[in-house]
Coordinates of C-alpha atoms in Angstrom, one line a residue:
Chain A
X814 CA 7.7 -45.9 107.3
X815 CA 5.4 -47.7 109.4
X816 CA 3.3 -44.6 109.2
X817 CA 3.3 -44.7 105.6
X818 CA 2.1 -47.8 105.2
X819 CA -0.6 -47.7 107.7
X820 CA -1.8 -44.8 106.0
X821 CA -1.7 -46.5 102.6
X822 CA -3.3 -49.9 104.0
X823 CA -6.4 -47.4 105.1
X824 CA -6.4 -45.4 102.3
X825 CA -6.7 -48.4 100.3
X826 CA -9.2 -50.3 102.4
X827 CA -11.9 -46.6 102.2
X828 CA -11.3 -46.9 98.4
X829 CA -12.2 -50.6 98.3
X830 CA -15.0 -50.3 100.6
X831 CA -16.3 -47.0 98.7
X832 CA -16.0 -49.8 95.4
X833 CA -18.0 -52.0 96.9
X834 CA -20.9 -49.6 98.6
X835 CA -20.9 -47.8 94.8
X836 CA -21.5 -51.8 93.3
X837 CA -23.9 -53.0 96.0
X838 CA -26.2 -49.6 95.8
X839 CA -25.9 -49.8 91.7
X840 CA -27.3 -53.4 91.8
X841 CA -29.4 -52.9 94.2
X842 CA -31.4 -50.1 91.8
X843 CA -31.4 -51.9 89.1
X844 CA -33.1 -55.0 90.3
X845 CA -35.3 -52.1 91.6
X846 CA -36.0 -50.7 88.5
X847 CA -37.0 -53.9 86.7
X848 CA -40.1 -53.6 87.8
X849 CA -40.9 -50.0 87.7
X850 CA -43.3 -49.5 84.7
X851 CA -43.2 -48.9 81.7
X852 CA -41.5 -52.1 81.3
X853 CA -38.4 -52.1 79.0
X854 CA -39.7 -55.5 76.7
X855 CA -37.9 -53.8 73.5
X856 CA -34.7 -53.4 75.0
X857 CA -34.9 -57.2 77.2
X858 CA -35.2 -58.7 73.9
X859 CA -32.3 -56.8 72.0
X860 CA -30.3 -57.6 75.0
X861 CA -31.4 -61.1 74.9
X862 CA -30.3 -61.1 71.1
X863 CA -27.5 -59.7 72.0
X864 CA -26.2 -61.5 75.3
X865 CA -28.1 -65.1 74.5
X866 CA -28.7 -65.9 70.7
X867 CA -25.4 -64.3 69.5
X868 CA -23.5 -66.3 71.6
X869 CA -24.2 -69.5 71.2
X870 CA -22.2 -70.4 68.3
X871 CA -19.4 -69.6 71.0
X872 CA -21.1 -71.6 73.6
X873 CA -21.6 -74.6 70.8
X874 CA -17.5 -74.9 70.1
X875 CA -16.8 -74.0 73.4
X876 CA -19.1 -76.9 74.6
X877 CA -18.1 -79.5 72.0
X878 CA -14.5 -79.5 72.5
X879 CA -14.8 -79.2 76.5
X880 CA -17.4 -82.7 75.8
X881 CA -14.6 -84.2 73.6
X882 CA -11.8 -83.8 75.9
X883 CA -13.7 -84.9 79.0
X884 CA -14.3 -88.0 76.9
X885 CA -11.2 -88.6 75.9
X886 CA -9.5 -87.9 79.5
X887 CA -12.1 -89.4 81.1
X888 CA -11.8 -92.9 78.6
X889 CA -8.3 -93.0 78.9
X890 CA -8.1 -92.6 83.1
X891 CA -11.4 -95.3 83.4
X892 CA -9.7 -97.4 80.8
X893 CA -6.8 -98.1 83.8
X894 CA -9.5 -99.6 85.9
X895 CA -11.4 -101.1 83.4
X896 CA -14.5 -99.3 84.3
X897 CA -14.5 -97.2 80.6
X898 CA -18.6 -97.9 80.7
X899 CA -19.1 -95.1 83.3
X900 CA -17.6 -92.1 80.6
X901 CA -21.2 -90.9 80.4
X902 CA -21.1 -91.0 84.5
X903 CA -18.0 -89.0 84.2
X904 CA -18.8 -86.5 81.2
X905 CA -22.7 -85.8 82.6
X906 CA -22.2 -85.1 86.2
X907 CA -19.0 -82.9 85.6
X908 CA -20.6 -80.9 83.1
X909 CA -24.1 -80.3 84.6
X910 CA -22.3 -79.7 88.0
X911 CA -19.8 -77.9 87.2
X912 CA -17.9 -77.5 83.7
X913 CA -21.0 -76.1 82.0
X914 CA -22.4 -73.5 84.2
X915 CA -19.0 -72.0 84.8
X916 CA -17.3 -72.1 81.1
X917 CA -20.3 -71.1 79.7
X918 CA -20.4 -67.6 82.4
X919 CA -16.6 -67.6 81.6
X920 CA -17.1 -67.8 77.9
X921 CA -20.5 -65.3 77.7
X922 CA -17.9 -62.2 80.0
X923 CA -15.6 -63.7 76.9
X924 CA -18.3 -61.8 74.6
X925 CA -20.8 -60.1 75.8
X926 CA -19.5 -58.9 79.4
X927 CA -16.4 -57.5 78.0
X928 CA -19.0 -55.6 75.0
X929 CA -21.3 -54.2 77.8
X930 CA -18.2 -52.6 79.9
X931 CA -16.9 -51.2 76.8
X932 CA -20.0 -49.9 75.3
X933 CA -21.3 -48.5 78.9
X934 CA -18.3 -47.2 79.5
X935 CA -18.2 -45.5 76.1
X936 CA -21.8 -44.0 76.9
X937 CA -20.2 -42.6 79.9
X938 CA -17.1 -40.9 78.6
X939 CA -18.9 -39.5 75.4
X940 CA -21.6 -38.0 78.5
X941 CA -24.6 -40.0 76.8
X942 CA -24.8 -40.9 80.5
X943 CA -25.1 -37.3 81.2
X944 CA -27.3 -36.6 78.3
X945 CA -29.9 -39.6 79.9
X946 CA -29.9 -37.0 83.1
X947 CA -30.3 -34.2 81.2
X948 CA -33.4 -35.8 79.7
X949 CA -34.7 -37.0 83.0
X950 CA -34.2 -40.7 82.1
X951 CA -32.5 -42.7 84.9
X952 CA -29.1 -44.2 83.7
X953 CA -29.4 -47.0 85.5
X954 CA -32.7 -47.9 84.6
X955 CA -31.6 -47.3 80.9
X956 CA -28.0 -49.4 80.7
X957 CA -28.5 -51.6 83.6
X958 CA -32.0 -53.2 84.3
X959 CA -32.7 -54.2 80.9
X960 CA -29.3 -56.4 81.0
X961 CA -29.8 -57.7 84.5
X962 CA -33.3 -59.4 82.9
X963 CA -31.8 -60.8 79.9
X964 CA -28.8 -62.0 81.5
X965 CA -31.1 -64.3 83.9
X966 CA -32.6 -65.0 80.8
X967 CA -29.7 -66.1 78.7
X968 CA -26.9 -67.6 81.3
X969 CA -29.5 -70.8 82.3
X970 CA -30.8 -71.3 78.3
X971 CA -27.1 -70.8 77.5
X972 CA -25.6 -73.5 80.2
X973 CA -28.3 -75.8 79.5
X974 CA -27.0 -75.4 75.9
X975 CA -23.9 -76.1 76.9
X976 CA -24.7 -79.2 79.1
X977 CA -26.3 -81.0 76.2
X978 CA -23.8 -79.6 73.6
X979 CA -20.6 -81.0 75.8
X980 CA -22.6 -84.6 76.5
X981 CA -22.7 -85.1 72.5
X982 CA -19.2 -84.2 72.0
X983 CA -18.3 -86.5 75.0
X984 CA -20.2 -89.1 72.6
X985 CA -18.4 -88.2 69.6
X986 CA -15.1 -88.7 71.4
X987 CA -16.3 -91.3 73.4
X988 CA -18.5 -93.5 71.6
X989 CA -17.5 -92.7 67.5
X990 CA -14.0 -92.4 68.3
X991 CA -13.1 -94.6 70.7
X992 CA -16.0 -96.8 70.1
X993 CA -18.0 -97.0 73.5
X994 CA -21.5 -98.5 73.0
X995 CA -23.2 -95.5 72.7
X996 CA -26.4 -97.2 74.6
X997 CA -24.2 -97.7 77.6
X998 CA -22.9 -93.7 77.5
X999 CA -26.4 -92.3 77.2
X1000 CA -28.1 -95.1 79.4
X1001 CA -25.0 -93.7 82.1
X1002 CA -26.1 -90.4 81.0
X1003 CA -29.8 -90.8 82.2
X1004 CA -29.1 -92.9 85.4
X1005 CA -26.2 -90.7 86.6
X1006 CA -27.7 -87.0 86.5
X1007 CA -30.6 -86.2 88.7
X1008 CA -32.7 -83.1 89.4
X1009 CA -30.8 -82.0 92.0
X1010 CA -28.0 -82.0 89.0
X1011 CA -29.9 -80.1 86.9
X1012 CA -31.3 -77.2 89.6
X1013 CA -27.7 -76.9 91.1
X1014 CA -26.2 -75.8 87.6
X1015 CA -29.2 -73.8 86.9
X1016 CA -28.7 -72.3 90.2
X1017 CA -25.3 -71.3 89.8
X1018 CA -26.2 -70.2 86.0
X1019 CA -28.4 -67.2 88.1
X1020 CA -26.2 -66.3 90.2
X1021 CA -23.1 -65.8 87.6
X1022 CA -25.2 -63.9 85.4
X1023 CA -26.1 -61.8 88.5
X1024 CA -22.4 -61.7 88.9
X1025 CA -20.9 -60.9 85.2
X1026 CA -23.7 -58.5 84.4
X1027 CA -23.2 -56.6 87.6
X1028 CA -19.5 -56.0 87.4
X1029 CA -19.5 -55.3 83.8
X1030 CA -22.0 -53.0 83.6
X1031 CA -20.6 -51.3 87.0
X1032 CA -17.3 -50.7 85.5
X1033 CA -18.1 -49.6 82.5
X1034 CA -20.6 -47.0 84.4
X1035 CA -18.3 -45.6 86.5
X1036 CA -15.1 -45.8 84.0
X1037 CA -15.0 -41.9 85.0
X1038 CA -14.1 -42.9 88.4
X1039 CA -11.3 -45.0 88.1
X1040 CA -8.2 -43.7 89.5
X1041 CA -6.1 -45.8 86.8
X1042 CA -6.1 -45.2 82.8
X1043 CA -7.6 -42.0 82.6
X1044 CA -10.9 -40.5 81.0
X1045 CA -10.9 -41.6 77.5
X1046 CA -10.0 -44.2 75.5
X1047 CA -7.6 -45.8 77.8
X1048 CA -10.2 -45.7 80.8
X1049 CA -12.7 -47.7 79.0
X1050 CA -10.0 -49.9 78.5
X1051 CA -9.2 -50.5 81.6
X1052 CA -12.8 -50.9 82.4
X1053 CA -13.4 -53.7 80.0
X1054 CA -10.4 -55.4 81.2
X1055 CA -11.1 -54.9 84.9
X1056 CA -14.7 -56.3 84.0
X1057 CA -13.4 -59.4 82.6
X1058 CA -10.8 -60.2 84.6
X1059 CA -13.4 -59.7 87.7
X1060 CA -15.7 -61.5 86.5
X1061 CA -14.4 -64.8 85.9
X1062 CA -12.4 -64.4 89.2
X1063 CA -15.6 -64.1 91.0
X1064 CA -16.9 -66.6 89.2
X1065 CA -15.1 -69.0 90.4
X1066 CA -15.1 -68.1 94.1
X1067 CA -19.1 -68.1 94.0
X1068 CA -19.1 -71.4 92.0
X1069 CA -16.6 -72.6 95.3
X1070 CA -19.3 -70.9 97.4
X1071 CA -22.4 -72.3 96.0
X1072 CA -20.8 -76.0 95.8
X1073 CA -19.8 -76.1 99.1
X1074 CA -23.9 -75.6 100.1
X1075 CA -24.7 -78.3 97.3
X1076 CA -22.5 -81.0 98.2
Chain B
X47 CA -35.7 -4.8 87.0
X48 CA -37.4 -8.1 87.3
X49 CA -36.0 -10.7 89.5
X50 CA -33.4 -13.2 88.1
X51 CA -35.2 -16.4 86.8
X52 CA -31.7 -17.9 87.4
X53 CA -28.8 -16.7 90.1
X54 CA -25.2 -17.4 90.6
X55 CA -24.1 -16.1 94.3
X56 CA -20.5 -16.7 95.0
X57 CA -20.2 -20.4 93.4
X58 CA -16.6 -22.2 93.8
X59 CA -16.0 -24.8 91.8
X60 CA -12.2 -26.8 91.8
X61 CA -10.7 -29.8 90.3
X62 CA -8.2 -30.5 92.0
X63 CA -5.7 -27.5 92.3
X64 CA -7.8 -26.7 88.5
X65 CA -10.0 -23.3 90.5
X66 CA -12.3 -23.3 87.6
X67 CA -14.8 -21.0 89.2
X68 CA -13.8 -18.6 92.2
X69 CA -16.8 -17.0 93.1
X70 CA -19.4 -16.8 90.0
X71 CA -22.0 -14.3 90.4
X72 CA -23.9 -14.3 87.3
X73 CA -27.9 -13.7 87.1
X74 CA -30.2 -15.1 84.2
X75 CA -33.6 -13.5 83.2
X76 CA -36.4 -15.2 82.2
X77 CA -37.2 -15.2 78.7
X78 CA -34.1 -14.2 77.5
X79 CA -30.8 -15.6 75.7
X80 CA -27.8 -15.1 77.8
X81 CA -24.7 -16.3 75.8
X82 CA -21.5 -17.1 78.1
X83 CA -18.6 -16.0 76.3
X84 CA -14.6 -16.5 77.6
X85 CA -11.3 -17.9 76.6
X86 CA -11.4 -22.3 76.2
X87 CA -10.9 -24.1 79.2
X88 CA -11.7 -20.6 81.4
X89 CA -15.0 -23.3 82.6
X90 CA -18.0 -22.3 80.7
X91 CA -19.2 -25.9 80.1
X92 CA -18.7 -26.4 83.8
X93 CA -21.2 -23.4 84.5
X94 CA -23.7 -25.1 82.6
X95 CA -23.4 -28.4 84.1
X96 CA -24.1 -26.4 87.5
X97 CA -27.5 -25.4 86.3
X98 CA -28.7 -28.6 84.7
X99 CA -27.3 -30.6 88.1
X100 CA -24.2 -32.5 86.4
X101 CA -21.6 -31.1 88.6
X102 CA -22.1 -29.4 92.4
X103 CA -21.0 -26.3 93.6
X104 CA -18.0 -26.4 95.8
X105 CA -19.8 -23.1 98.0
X106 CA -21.9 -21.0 97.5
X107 CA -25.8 -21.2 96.4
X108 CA -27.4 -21.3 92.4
X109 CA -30.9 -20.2 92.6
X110 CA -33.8 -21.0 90.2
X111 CA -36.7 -18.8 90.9
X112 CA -35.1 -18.3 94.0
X113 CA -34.4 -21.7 95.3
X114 CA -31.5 -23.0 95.6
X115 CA -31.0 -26.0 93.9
X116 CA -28.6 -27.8 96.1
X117 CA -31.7 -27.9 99.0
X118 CA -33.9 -29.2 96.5
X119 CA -35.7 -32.7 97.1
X120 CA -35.3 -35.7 94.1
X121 CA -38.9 -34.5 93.3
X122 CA -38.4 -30.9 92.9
X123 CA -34.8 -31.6 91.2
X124 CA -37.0 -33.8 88.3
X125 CA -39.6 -31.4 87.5
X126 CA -36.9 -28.4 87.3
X127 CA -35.3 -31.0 85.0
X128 CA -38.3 -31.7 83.1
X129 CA -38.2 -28.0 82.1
X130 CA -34.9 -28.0 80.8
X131 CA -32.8 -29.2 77.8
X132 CA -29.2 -29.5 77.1
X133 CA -27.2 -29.3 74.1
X134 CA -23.8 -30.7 74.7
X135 CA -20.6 -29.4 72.8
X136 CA -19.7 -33.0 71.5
X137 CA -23.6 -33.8 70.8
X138 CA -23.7 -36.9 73.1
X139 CA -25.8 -39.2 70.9
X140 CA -26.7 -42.0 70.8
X141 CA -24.9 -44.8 68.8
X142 CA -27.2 -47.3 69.1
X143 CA -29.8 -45.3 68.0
X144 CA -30.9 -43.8 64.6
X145 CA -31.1 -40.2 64.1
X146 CA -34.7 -40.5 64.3
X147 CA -34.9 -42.1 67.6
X148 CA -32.0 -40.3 69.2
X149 CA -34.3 -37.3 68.9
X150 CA -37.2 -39.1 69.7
X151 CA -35.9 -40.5 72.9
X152 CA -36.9 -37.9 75.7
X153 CA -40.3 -37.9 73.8
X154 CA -40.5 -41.7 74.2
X155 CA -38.8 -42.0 77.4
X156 CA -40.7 -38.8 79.6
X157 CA -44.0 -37.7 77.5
X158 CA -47.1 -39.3 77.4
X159 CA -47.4 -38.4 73.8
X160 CA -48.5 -41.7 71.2
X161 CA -46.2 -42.2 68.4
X162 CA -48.3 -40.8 65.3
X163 CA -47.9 -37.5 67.9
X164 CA -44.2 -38.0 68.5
X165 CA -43.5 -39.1 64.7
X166 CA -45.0 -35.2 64.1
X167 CA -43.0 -33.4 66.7
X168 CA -39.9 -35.4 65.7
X169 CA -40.6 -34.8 61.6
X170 CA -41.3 -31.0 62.2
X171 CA -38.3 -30.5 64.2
X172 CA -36.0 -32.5 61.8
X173 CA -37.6 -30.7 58.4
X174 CA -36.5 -27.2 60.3
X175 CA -32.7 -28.4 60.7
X176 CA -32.9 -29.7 57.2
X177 CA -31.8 -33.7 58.2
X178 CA -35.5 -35.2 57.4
X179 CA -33.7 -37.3 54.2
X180 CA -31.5 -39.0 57.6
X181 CA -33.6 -40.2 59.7
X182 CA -32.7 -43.9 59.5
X183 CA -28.9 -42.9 59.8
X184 CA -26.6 -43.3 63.0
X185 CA -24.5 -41.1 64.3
X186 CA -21.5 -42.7 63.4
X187 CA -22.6 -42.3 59.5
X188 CA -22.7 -38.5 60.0
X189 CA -20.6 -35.7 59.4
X190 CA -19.9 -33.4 62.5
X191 CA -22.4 -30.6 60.9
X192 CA -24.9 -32.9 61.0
X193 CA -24.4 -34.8 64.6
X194 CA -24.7 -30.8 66.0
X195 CA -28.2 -30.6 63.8
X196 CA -29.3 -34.0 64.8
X197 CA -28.2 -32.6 69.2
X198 CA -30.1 -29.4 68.3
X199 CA -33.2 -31.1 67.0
X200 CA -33.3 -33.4 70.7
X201 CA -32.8 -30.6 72.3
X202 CA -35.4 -28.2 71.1
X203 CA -37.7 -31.4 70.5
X204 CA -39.4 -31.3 74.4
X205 CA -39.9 -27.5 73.8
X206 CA -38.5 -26.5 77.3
X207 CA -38.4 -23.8 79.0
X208 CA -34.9 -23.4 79.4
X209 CA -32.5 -24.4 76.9
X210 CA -28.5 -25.2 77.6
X211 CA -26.5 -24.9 74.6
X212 CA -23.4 -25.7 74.5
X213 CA -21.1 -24.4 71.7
X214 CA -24.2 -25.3 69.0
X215 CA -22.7 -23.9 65.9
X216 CA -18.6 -25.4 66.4
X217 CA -18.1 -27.5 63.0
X218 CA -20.6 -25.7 61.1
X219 CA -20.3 -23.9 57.7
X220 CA -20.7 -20.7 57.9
X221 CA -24.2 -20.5 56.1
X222 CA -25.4 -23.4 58.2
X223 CA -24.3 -21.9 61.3
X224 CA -26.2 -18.8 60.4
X225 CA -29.2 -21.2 60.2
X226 CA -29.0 -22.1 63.7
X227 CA -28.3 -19.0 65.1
X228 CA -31.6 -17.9 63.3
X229 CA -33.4 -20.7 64.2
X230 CA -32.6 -20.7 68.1
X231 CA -33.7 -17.2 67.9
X232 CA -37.1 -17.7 66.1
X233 CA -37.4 -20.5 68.7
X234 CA -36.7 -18.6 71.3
X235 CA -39.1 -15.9 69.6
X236 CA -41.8 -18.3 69.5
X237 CA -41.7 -20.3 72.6
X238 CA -40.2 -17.9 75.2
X239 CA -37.9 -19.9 76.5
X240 CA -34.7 -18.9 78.3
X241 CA -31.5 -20.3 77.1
X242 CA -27.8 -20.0 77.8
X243 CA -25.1 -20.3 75.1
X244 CA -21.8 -21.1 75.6
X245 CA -20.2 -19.8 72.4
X246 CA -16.6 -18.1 70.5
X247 CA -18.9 -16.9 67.7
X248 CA -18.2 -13.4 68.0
X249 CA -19.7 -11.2 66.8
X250 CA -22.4 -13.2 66.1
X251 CA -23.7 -14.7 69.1
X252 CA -24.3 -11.0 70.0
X253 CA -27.1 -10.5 66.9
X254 CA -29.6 -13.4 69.0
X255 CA -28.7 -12.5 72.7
X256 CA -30.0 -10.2 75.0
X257 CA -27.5 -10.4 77.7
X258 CA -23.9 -11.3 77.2
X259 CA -21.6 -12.5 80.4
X260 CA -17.9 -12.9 80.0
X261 CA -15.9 -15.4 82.5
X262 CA -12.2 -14.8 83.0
X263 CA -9.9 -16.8 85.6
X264 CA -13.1 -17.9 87.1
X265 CA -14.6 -14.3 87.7
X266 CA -17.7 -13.0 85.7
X267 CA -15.4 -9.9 84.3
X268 CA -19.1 -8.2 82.6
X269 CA -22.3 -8.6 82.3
X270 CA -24.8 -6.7 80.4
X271 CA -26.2 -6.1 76.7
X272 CA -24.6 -6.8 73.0
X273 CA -24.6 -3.1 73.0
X274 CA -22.6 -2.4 76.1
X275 CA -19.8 -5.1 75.8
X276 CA -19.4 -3.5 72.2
X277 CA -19.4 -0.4 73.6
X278 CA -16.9 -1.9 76.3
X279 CA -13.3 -0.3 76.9
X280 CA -11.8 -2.3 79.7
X281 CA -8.6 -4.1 77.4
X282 CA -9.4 -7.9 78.2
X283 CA -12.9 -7.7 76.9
X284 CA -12.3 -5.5 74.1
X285 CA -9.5 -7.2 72.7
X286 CA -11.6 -11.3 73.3
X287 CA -14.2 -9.2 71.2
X288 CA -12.0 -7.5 68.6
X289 CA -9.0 -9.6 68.4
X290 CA -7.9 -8.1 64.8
X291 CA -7.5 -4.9 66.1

């Protein structure tokens, strides 16, 4: 018994360990192969298309509503202590620290993450992977490098999106709604958020599209190694699910990470 | 005889308790068309992969011109991979891409060709297969005939000098699939190169193939000419070969 589950804790702790090597080494080639010529600008900007420009009308809702509700939560708990002028204080600083680069990662593994696991891992059960190797071209450089550029491309344009986005539906809920002087929430606005603001989102808007696009892609390229859900249909399944899920989990420890070295 | 240009020596290959090969030994001439012939599922596919580097022996050794390929470095592996193509039996294109860049892609990707030269090699290649009139299609808009035709086309497009198929003519009309067998065999006329079928189409396969190798539970059961296998007595091989009889 005690055996057993010794065995099963080891067993267990080679296979996560094996995961992790397998990720590290798959990253680490292709930020290598970024800047092995010829460059791939074609497929940077279809992936920028693709990851950034379509979605932003998900980023816009997503980034209205979360402003409107921070407005109205925030107006109705500084209401209590009569200090409802600071709503722009509030609805800035929690969104450009925190509430925009992290819904906005969480929102773009929503779309585009769970699309690259599935179409990667597609590529790899139908053997286009195979069919790349067969032709010489490095898989890796193909599926994954391209992404990892237009990911650090689109995560910072897209949060920044989302900052300004969430500020104006803080406004509408804030300052049209519950009637605010709207001078006093953009004049709290401008005095409350400074650079370091500003660079602390945008750092953390790197390093979760470092994140998302590294687990996606990862798990939709080795879909034909996962013990669970088969080789098929189901596998890439269970790829584009393990992706997501993943993803925003480790979102959230390395936005816990990177705050604790901002504070 | 003149060495083999490609040699099996006692190659193991298991999945699991699945003993897909025990012990291949299987040689390949230069310049010829050896077609692979043997029930589904007996591994055929996986004896392919072997030689093109998707899958690794188990034991024993595959040379190619006498070196094995497993003590080959990254370099060496590339420019023995830069000689070869590889038709797979579900075509493995790309859905992203049209029909005319799925077959452009190794051109784009490896050559040092500039487009009006790759546009040429591309067109010819496509106007022999009859699918010029789909060139802006994508795979998904294609019937299986014509994914097969569109796979042929990429892989003949690098003119290699070895070509995999794998099962190129499954899903073809009859007529079409006589078109292919032609045209790998004025191909193969024309540009020497050595290929390896996998393929059921019996007797046909034997009209463009020099050499014929049958596997059965994982053995090479013969090896030799269209004319011998015909000619061939043994009960397992003459009935795969004759099954109406």
């Amino acid at each position: 018994m005690i055996k057993n589950s010794i065995e099963n804790l080891g067993s267990w702790i080679i296979v996560l360990l094996q995961n992790l090597g397998r990720i590290v080494i798959f990253f680490s080639q292709g930020i290598f192969y970024i800047f092995i010529s010829p460059f791939q600008t074609k497929k940077i900007i279809e992936h920028t298309w693709f990851i950034g420009t379509k979605s932003m009308l998900v980023i816009i809702m997503t980034a209205i509503f979360t402003g409107m509700v921070l407005g109205l939560q925030g107006y109705y708990t500084l209401v209590r202590f009569g200090s409802e002028g600071m709503l722009g204080s509030a609805v800035a600083i929690s969104l450009v620290r925190e509430l925009g680069p992290v819904f906005c990662a969480i929102m773009i593994t929503a779309r585009a993450g769970s699309a690259m696991a599935a179409e990667i891992g597609m590529m790899r059960v139908s053997e286009q992977i195979d069919a790349l190797e067969t032709m010489n071209i490095n898989p890796i450089r193909f599926t994954f490098s391209p992404r990892i550029v237009a990911s650090i491309i689109s995560f910072p344009l897209l949060t920044a999106l989302f900052d300004v986005i969430g500020i104006f539906g803080g406004y509408i809920a804030g300052s049209l709604m519950l009637k605010i002087n709207s001078g006093l929430y953009f004049y709290r606005v401008k005095e409350s958020v400074v650079m370091a603001d500003i660079i602390g989102g945008f750092i953390k808007s790197f390093v979760f599209a470092l994140v998302v696009v590294t687990i996606c892609c990862s798990q939709g390229f080795f879909t034909h190694l996962q013990n669970k859900g088969g080789f098929g249909a189901k596998g890439v399944s269970f790829s584009t699910t393990t992706a997501v899920v993943n993803s925003c989990v480790f979102i959230l420890v390395c936005d816990y990470i990177i705050t604790f070295f901002l504070v | 005889m003149k060495p083999p240009f490609i040699q099996f020596k006692n190659v193991k290959k298991s999945f699991g308790l699945n003993h897909v090969m025990q012990g291949i030994n299987l040689s390949i001439y230069k310049g010829e068309i050896t077609a692979i012939i043997g029930k589904s599922g007996c591994g055929k596919s996986v004896l392919l992969k072997h030689i093109i580097g998707l899958m690794n022996e188990d034991s024993g050794a595959i040379l190619i011109s006498g070196h094995n390929i497993s003590n080959m470095k990254k370099k060496e592996k590339q420019e023995f991979r830069k000689k070869l193509s590889y038709m797979f039996q579900d075509n493995a294109l790309f859905d992203f891409l049209n029909v005319y860049d799925n077959i452009a892609l190794p051109l784009i990707e490896k050559s040092s060709f500039k487009k009006q030269e790759i546009k040429k090699r591309v067109m010819t290649k496509m106007d022999h297969l009859e699918i010029k009139d789909i060139e802006k299609k994508f795979p998904g808009e294609l019937s299986g005939g014509m994914k097969k035709r569109v796979a042929l086309a990429r892989a003949l497009v690098t003119e290699p000098d070895i070509v995999l198929f794998d099962e190129p003519t499954t899903g073809l009309d009859p007529i079409r699939k006589k078109n292919v067998h032609t045209m790998i065999k004025n191909y193969q006329k024309q540009f020497k190169f050595t290929g390896v079928i996998v393929s059921h189409e019996i007797p046909e396969i034997f009209e463009i193939s020099q050499r014929i190798a049958m596997i059965d539970n994982g053995k090479i059961i013969f090896e030799g000419n269209p004319e011998q296998i015909k000619n061939n007595q043994t009960k397992k091989i003459h009935f795969f070969i004759n099954p109406k009889e």
